[in-house]
Amino acid sequence: MLIVHKFNHQPSTISRRQKATAEGLAFIQPSTINHQPSTINHQPSTINHQPSTINHQPSTINHQPSTR
């Protein structure tokens, strides 16, 4: 996603003569670049599994003040 965004920003700054060459290249490359970011969104999903097990102890401390 980040690489495709950078490509769409350059043709705007290049001269008119180079724009034709940049447009032809940008038409074939973005299709091949949109294949990697899809494989990176697979790790952060495995990290959201531990914090759920920590919210289990503070619940056992609210049981002593009732003995008064």
PDB file of N, CA and C in Angstrom:
ATOM      1  N   MET A   1       0.825  -1.196   0.000  1.00  0.00           N
ATOM      2  CA  MET A   1       0.000   0.000   0.000  1.00  0.00           C
ATOM      3  C   MET A   1       0.868   1.259   0.000  1.00  0.00           C
ATOM      4  N   LEU A   2       1.960   1.228   0.740  1.00  0.00           N
ATOM      5  CA  LEU A   2       2.828   2.399   0.837  1.00  0.00           C
ATOM      6  C   LEU A   2       3.586   2.613  -0.466  1.00  0.00           C
ATOM      7  N   ILE A   3       3.925   1.523  -1.144  1.00  0.00           N
ATOM      8  CA  ILE A   3       4.702   1.646  -2.377  1.00  0.00           C
ATOM      9  C   ILE A   3       3.831   2.177  -3.512  1.00  0.00           C
ATOM     10  N   VAL A   4       2.590   1.771  -3.556  1.00  0.00           N
ATOM     11  CA  VAL A   4       1.696   2.216  -4.628  1.00  0.00           C
ATOM     12  C   VAL A   4       1.410   3.706  -4.490  1.00  0.00           C
ATOM     13  N   HIS A   5       1.394   4.190  -3.271  1.00  0.00           N
ATOM     14  CA  HIS A   5       1.111   5.608  -3.030  1.00  0.00           C
ATOM     15  C   HIS A   5       2.264   6.487  -3.504  1.00  0.00           C
ATOM     16  N   LYS A   6       3.479   5.977  -3.381  1.00  0.00           N
ATOM     17  CA  LYS A   6       4.655   6.743  -3.781  1.00  0.00           C
ATOM     18  C   LYS A   6       4.719   6.853  -5.305  1.00  0.00           C
ATOM     19  N   PHE A   7       4.230   5.849  -5.969  1.00  0.00           N
ATOM     20  CA  PHE A   7       4.287   5.833  -7.429  1.00  0.00           C
ATOM     21  C   PHE A   7       3.325   6.862  -8.024  1.00  0.00           C
ATOM     22  N   ASN A   8       2.206   7.051  -7.389  1.00  0.00           N
ATOM     23  CA  ASN A   8       1.202   7.983  -7.897  1.00  0.00           C
ATOM     24  C   ASN A   8       1.580   9.431  -7.619  1.00  0.00           C
ATOM     25  N   HIS A   9       2.668   9.654  -6.919  1.00  0.00           N
ATOM     26  CA  HIS A   9       3.050  11.011  -6.535  1.00  0.00           C
ATOM     27  C   HIS A   9       4.138  11.573  -7.443  1.00  0.00           C
ATOM     28  N   GLN A  10       4.868  10.678  -8.104  1.00  0.00           N
ATOM     29  CA  GLN A  10       5.987  11.111  -8.926  1.00  0.00           C
ATOM     30  C   GLN A  10       5.558  11.677 -10.285  1.00  0.00           C
ATOM     31  N   PRO A  11       4.665  11.021 -10.990  1.00  0.00           N
ATOM     32  CA  PRO A  11       4.268  11.523 -12.319  1.00  0.00           C
ATOM     33  C   PRO A  11       3.796  12.967 -12.284  1.00  0.00           C
ATOM     34  N   SER A  12       3.341  13.431 -11.130  1.00  0.00           N
ATOM     35  CA  SER A  12       2.836  14.794 -11.010  1.00  0.00           C
ATOM     36  C   SER A  12       3.986  15.802 -11.041  1.00  0.00           C
ATOM     37  N   THR A  13       5.162  15.393 -10.561  1.00  0.00           N
ATOM     38  CA  THR A  13       6.300  16.317 -10.490  1.00  0.00           C
ATOM     39  C   THR A  13       7.202  16.206 -11.713  1.00  0.00           C
ATOM     40  N   ILE A  14       7.097  15.137 -12.461  1.00  0.00           N
ATOM     41  CA  ILE A  14       7.953  14.952 -13.645  1.00  0.00           C
ATOM     42  C   ILE A  14       7.445  15.814 -14.813  1.00  0.00           C
ATOM     43  N   SER A  15       8.355  16.175 -15.687  1.00  0.00           N
ATOM     44  CA  SER A  15       7.987  17.010 -16.847  1.00  0.00           C
ATOM     45  C   SER A  15       6.936  16.319 -17.709  1.00  0.00           C
ATOM     46  N   ARG A  16       6.384  17.067 -18.658  1.00  0.00           N
ATOM     47  CA  ARG A  16       5.332  16.495 -19.505  1.00  0.00           C
ATOM     48  C   ARG A  16       5.903  15.425 -20.431  1.00  0.00           C
ATOM     49  N   ARG A  17       7.140  15.561 -20.831  1.00  0.00           N
ATOM     50  CA  ARG A  17       7.718  14.590 -21.761  1.00  0.00           C
ATOM     51  C   ARG A  17       7.968  13.251 -21.046  1.00  0.00           C
ATOM     52  N   GLN A  18       8.304  13.308 -19.772  1.00  0.00           N
ATOM     53  CA  GLN A  18       8.586  12.077 -19.023  1.00  0.00           C
ATOM     54  C   GLN A  18       7.307  11.468 -18.462  1.00  0.00           C
ATOM     55  N   LYS A  19       6.263  12.256 -18.399  1.00  0.00           N
ATOM     56  CA  LYS A  19       4.994  11.761 -17.835  1.00  0.00           C
ATOM     57  C   LYS A  19       4.464  10.582 -18.660  1.00  0.00           C
ATOM     58  N   ALA A  20       4.618  10.627 -19.953  1.00  0.00           N
ATOM     59  CA  ALA A  20       4.123   9.549 -20.811  1.00  0.00           C
ATOM     60  C   ALA A  20       4.856   8.245 -20.493  1.00  0.00           C
ATOM     61  N   THR A  21       6.155   8.341 -20.226  1.00  0.00           N
ATOM     62  CA  THR A  21       6.925   7.129 -19.915  1.00  0.00           C
ATOM     63  C   THR A  21       6.591   6.631 -18.516  1.00  0.00           C
ATOM     64  N   ALA A  22       6.374   7.531 -17.597  1.00  0.00           N
ATOM     65  CA  ALA A  22       6.071   7.141 -16.211  1.00  0.00           C
ATOM     66  C   ALA A  22       4.681   6.520 -16.135  1.00  0.00           C
ATOM     67  N   GLU A  23       3.761   7.021 -16.921  1.00  0.00           N
ATOM     68  CA  GLU A  23       2.392   6.484 -16.888  1.00  0.00           C
ATOM     69  C   GLU A  23       2.357   5.063 -17.439  1.00  0.00           C
ATOM     70  N   GLY A  24       3.145   4.799 -18.471  1.00  0.00           N
ATOM     71  CA  GLY A  24       3.168   3.459 -19.058  1.00  0.00           C
ATOM     72  C   GLY A  24       3.761   2.449 -18.085  1.00  0.00           C
ATOM     73  N   LEU A  25       4.763   2.866 -17.332  1.00  0.00           N
ATOM     74  CA  LEU A  25       5.412   1.970 -16.374  1.00  0.00           C
ATOM     75  C   LEU A  25       4.530   1.777 -15.151  1.00  0.00           C
ATOM     76  N   ALA A  26       3.874   2.835 -14.727  1.00  0.00           N
ATOM     77  CA  ALA A  26       3.042   2.762 -13.517  1.00  0.00           C
ATOM     78  C   ALA A  26       1.830   1.858 -13.749  1.00  0.00           C
ATOM     79  N   PHE A  27       1.506   1.625 -15.001  1.00  0.00           N
ATOM     80  CA  PHE A  27       0.323   0.810 -15.298  1.00  0.00           C
ATOM     81  C   PHE A  27       0.601  -0.677 -15.086  1.00  0.00           C
ATOM     82  N   ILE A  28       1.873  -1.077 -15.229  1.00  0.00           N
ATOM     83  CA  ILE A  28       2.214  -2.508 -15.114  1.00  0.00           C
ATOM     84  C   ILE A  28       2.816  -2.836 -13.753  1.00  0.00           C
ATOM     85  N   GLN A  29       3.436  -1.864 -13.103  1.00  0.00           N
ATOM     86  CA  GLN A  29       4.112  -2.149 -11.844  1.00  0.00           C
ATOM     87  C   GLN A  29       3.180  -2.211 -10.629  1.00  0.00           C
ATOM     88  N   PRO A  30       2.250  -1.285 -10.458  1.00  0.00           N
ATOM     89  CA  PRO A  30       1.389  -1.324  -9.260  1.00  0.00           C
ATOM     90  C   PRO A  30       0.683  -2.666  -9.090  1.00  0.00           C
ATOM     91  N   SER A  31       0.463  -3.363 -10.177  1.00  0.00           N
ATOM     92  CA  SER A  31      -0.226  -4.652 -10.108  1.00  0.00           C
ATOM     93  C   SER A  31       0.671  -5.695  -9.440  1.00  0.00           C
ATOM     94  N   THR A  32       1.980  -5.560  -9.631  1.00  0.00           N
ATOM     95  CA  THR A  32       2.914  -6.539  -9.062  1.00  0.00           C
ATOM     96  C   THR A  32       3.328  -6.142  -7.650  1.00  0.00           C
ATOM     97  N   ILE A  33       3.160  -4.894  -7.290  1.00  0.00           N
ATOM     98  CA  ILE A  33       3.572  -4.428  -5.953  1.00  0.00           C
ATOM     99  C   ILE A  33       2.475  -4.709  -4.926  1.00  0.00           C
ATOM    100  N   ASN A  34       1.253  -4.809  -5.366  1.00  0.00           N
ATOM    101  CA  ASN A  34       0.128  -5.040  -4.444  1.00  0.00           C
ATOM    102  C   ASN A  34       0.042  -6.497  -4.002  1.00  0.00           C
ATOM    103  N   HIS A  35       1.167  -7.190  -3.985  1.00  0.00           N
ATOM    104  CA  HIS A  35       1.137  -8.605  -3.614  1.00  0.00           C
ATOM    105  C   HIS A  35       1.866  -8.860  -2.302  1.00  0.00           C
ATOM    106  N   GLN A  36       2.671  -7.897  -1.856  1.00  0.00           N
ATOM    107  CA  GLN A  36       3.455  -8.094  -0.640  1.00  0.00           C
ATOM    108  C   GLN A  36       2.735  -7.613   0.619  1.00  0.00           C
ATOM    109  N   PRO A  37       2.125  -6.444   0.597  1.00  0.00           N
ATOM    110  CA  PRO A  37       1.456  -5.938   1.811  1.00  0.00           C
ATOM    111  C   PRO A  37       0.401  -6.899   2.344  1.00  0.00           C
ATOM    112  N   SER A  38      -0.082  -7.774   1.507  1.00  0.00           N
ATOM    113  CA  SER A  38      -1.122  -8.715   1.922  1.00  0.00           C
ATOM    114  C   SER A  38      -0.538  -9.783   2.854  1.00  0.00           C
ATOM    115  N   THR A  39       0.754 -10.031   2.720  1.00  0.00           N
ATOM    116  CA  THR A  39       1.394 -11.075   3.532  1.00  0.00           C
ATOM    117  C   THR A  39       1.877 -10.519   4.872  1.00  0.00           C
ATOM    118  N   ILE A  40       1.875  -9.224   5.030  1.00  0.00           N
ATOM    119  CA  ILE A  40       2.365  -8.612   6.280  1.00  0.00           C
ATOM    120  C   ILE A  40       1.251  -8.535   7.326  1.00  0.00           C
ATOM    121  N   ASN A  41       0.021  -8.550   6.885  1.00  0.00           N
ATOM    122  CA  ASN A  41      -1.119  -8.442   7.809  1.00  0.00           C
ATOM    123  C   ASN A  41      -1.461  -9.789   8.445  1.00  0.00           C
ATOM    124  N   HIS A  42      -0.460 -10.599   8.724  1.00  0.00           N
ATOM    125  CA  HIS A  42      -0.739 -11.926   9.269  1.00  0.00           C
ATOM    126  C   HIS A  42      -0.128 -12.118  10.652  1.00  0.00           C
ATOM    127  N   GLN A  43       0.771 -11.235  11.069  1.00  0.00           N
ATOM    128  CA  GLN A  43       1.446 -11.400  12.348  1.00  0.00           C
ATOM    129  C   GLN A  43       0.754 -10.665  13.497  1.00  0.00           C
ATOM    130  N   PRO A  44       0.325  -9.434  13.292  1.00  0.00           N
ATOM    131  CA  PRO A  44      -0.304  -8.684  14.391  1.00  0.00           C
ATOM    132  C   PRO A  44      -1.525  -9.399  14.971  1.00  0.00           C
ATOM    133  N   SER A  45      -2.076 -10.326  14.246  1.00  0.00           N
ATOM    134  CA  SER A  45      -3.269 -11.032  14.710  1.00  0.00           C
ATOM    135  C   SER A  45      -2.912 -12.017  15.835  1.00  0.00           C
ATOM    136  N   THR A  46      -1.664 -12.436  15.886  1.00  0.00           N
ATOM    137  CA  THR A  46      -1.242 -13.428  16.886  1.00  0.00           C
ATOM    138  C   THR A  46      -0.799 -12.759  18.189  1.00  0.00           C
ATOM    139  N   ILE A  47      -0.691 -11.460  18.204  1.00  0.00           N
ATOM    140  CA  ILE A  47      -0.216 -10.747  19.408  1.00  0.00           C
ATOM    141  C   ILE A  47      -1.385 -10.408  20.342  1.00  0.00           C
ATOM    142  N   ASN A  48      -2.574 -10.341  19.820  1.00  0.00           N
ATOM    143  CA  ASN A  48      -3.752  -9.982  20.627  1.00  0.00           C
ATOM    144  C   ASN A  48      -4.318 -11.192  21.375  1.00  0.00           C
ATOM    145  N   HIS A  49      -3.458 -12.031  21.903  1.00  0.00           N
ATOM    146  CA  HIS A  49      -3.950 -13.241  22.557  1.00  0.00           C
ATOM    147  C   HIS A  49      -3.514 -13.339  24.018  1.00  0.00           C
ATOM    148  N   GLN A  50      -2.565 -12.517  24.455  1.00  0.00           N
ATOM    149  CA  GLN A  50      -2.045 -12.611  25.814  1.00  0.00           C
ATOM    150  C   GLN A  50      -2.736 -11.655  26.794  1.00  0.00           C
ATOM    151  N   PRO A  51      -2.966 -10.417  26.424  1.00  0.00           N
ATOM    152  CA  PRO A  51      -3.568  -9.454  27.365  1.00  0.00           C
ATOM    153  C   PRO A  51      -4.921  -9.924  27.903  1.00  0.00           C
ATOM    154  N   SER A  52      -5.543 -10.864  27.245  1.00  0.00           N
ATOM    155  CA  SER A  52      -6.854 -11.344  27.671  1.00  0.00           C
ATOM    156  C   SER A  52      -6.731 -12.237  28.919  1.00  0.00           C
ATOM    157  N   THR A  53      -5.554 -12.798  29.130  1.00  0.00           N
ATOM    158  CA  THR A  53      -5.358 -13.717  30.264  1.00  0.00           C
ATOM    159  C   THR A  53      -4.893 -12.979  31.520  1.00  0.00           C
ATOM    160  N   ILE A  54      -4.629 -11.710  31.435  1.00  0.00           N
ATOM    161  CA  ILE A  54      -4.119 -10.943  32.590  1.00  0.00           C
ATOM    162  C   ILE A  54      -5.277 -10.366  33.421  1.00  0.00           C
ATOM    163  N   ASN A  55      -6.425 -10.210  32.841  1.00  0.00           N
ATOM    164  CA  ASN A  55      -7.581  -9.626  33.544  1.00  0.00           C
ATOM    165  C   ASN A  55      -8.332 -10.666  34.379  1.00  0.00           C
ATOM    166  N   HIS A  56      -7.605 -11.511  35.093  1.00  0.00           N
ATOM    167  CA  HIS A  56      -8.279 -12.576  35.835  1.00  0.00           C
ATOM    168  C   HIS A  56      -7.911 -12.583  37.322  1.00  0.00           C
ATOM    169  N   GLN A  57      -6.921 -11.818  37.737  1.00  0.00           N
ATOM    170  CA  GLN A  57      -6.472 -11.844  39.123  1.00  0.00           C
ATOM    171  C   GLN A  57      -7.114 -10.757  39.990  1.00  0.00           C
ATOM    172  N   PRO A  58      -7.215  -9.535  39.519  1.00  0.00           N
ATOM    173  CA  PRO A  58      -7.764  -8.453  40.358  1.00  0.00           C
ATOM    174  C   PRO A  58      -9.189  -8.753  40.843  1.00  0.00           C
ATOM    175  N   SER A  59      -9.857  -9.690  40.242  1.00  0.00           N
ATOM    176  CA  SER A  59     -11.229 -10.014  40.619  1.00  0.00           C
ATOM    177  C   SER A  59     -11.269 -10.804  41.938  1.00  0.00           C
ATOM    178  N   THR A  60     -10.173 -11.428  42.305  1.00  0.00           N
ATOM    179  CA  THR A  60     -10.140 -12.264  43.517  1.00  0.00           C
ATOM    180  C   THR A  60      -9.734 -11.457  44.755  1.00  0.00           C
ATOM    181  N   ILE A  61      -9.405 -10.208  44.605  1.00  0.00           N
ATOM    182  CA  ILE A  61      -8.940  -9.389  45.743  1.00  0.00           C
ATOM    183  C   ILE A  61     -10.126  -8.689  46.435  1.00  0.00           C
ATOM    184  N   ASN A  62     -11.221  -8.522  45.766  1.00  0.00           N
ATOM    185  CA  ASN A  62     -12.385  -7.824  46.334  1.00  0.00           C
ATOM    186  C   ASN A  62     -13.257  -8.761  47.181  1.00  0.00           C
ATOM    187  N   HIS A  63     -12.643  -9.581  48.019  1.00  0.00           N
ATOM    188  CA  HIS A  63     -13.426 -10.549  48.784  1.00  0.00           C
ATOM    189  C   HIS A  63     -13.163 -10.461  50.295  1.00  0.00           C
ATOM    190  N   GLN A  64     -12.191  -9.674  50.728  1.00  0.00           N
ATOM    191  CA  GLN A  64     -11.833  -9.602  52.141  1.00  0.00           C
ATOM    192  C   GLN A  64     -12.569  -8.486  52.896  1.00  0.00           C
ATOM    193  N   PRO A  65     -12.758  -7.330  52.299  1.00  0.00           N
ATOM    194  CA  PRO A  65     -13.424  -6.227  53.028  1.00  0.00           C
ATOM    195  C   PRO A  65     -14.833  -6.611  53.499  1.00  0.00           C
ATOM    196  N   SER A  66     -15.384  -7.692  53.022  1.00  0.00           N
ATOM    197  CA  SER A  66     -16.742  -8.108  53.383  1.00  0.00           C
ATOM    198  C   SER A  66     -16.761  -8.807  54.753  1.00  0.00           C
ATOM    199  N   THR A  67     -15.628  -9.144  55.324  1.00  0.00           N
ATOM    200  CA  THR A  67     -15.564  -9.866  56.609  1.00  0.00           C
ATOM    201  C   THR A  67     -15.705  -8.907  57.801  1.00  0.00           C
ATOM    202  N   ARG A  68     -15.730  -7.653  57.570  1.00  0.00           N
ATOM    203  CA  ARG A  68     -15.845  -6.661  58.643  1.00  0.00           C
ATOM    204  C   ARG A  68     -17.275  -6.725  59.171  1.00  0.00           C
TER     205      ARG A  68
END
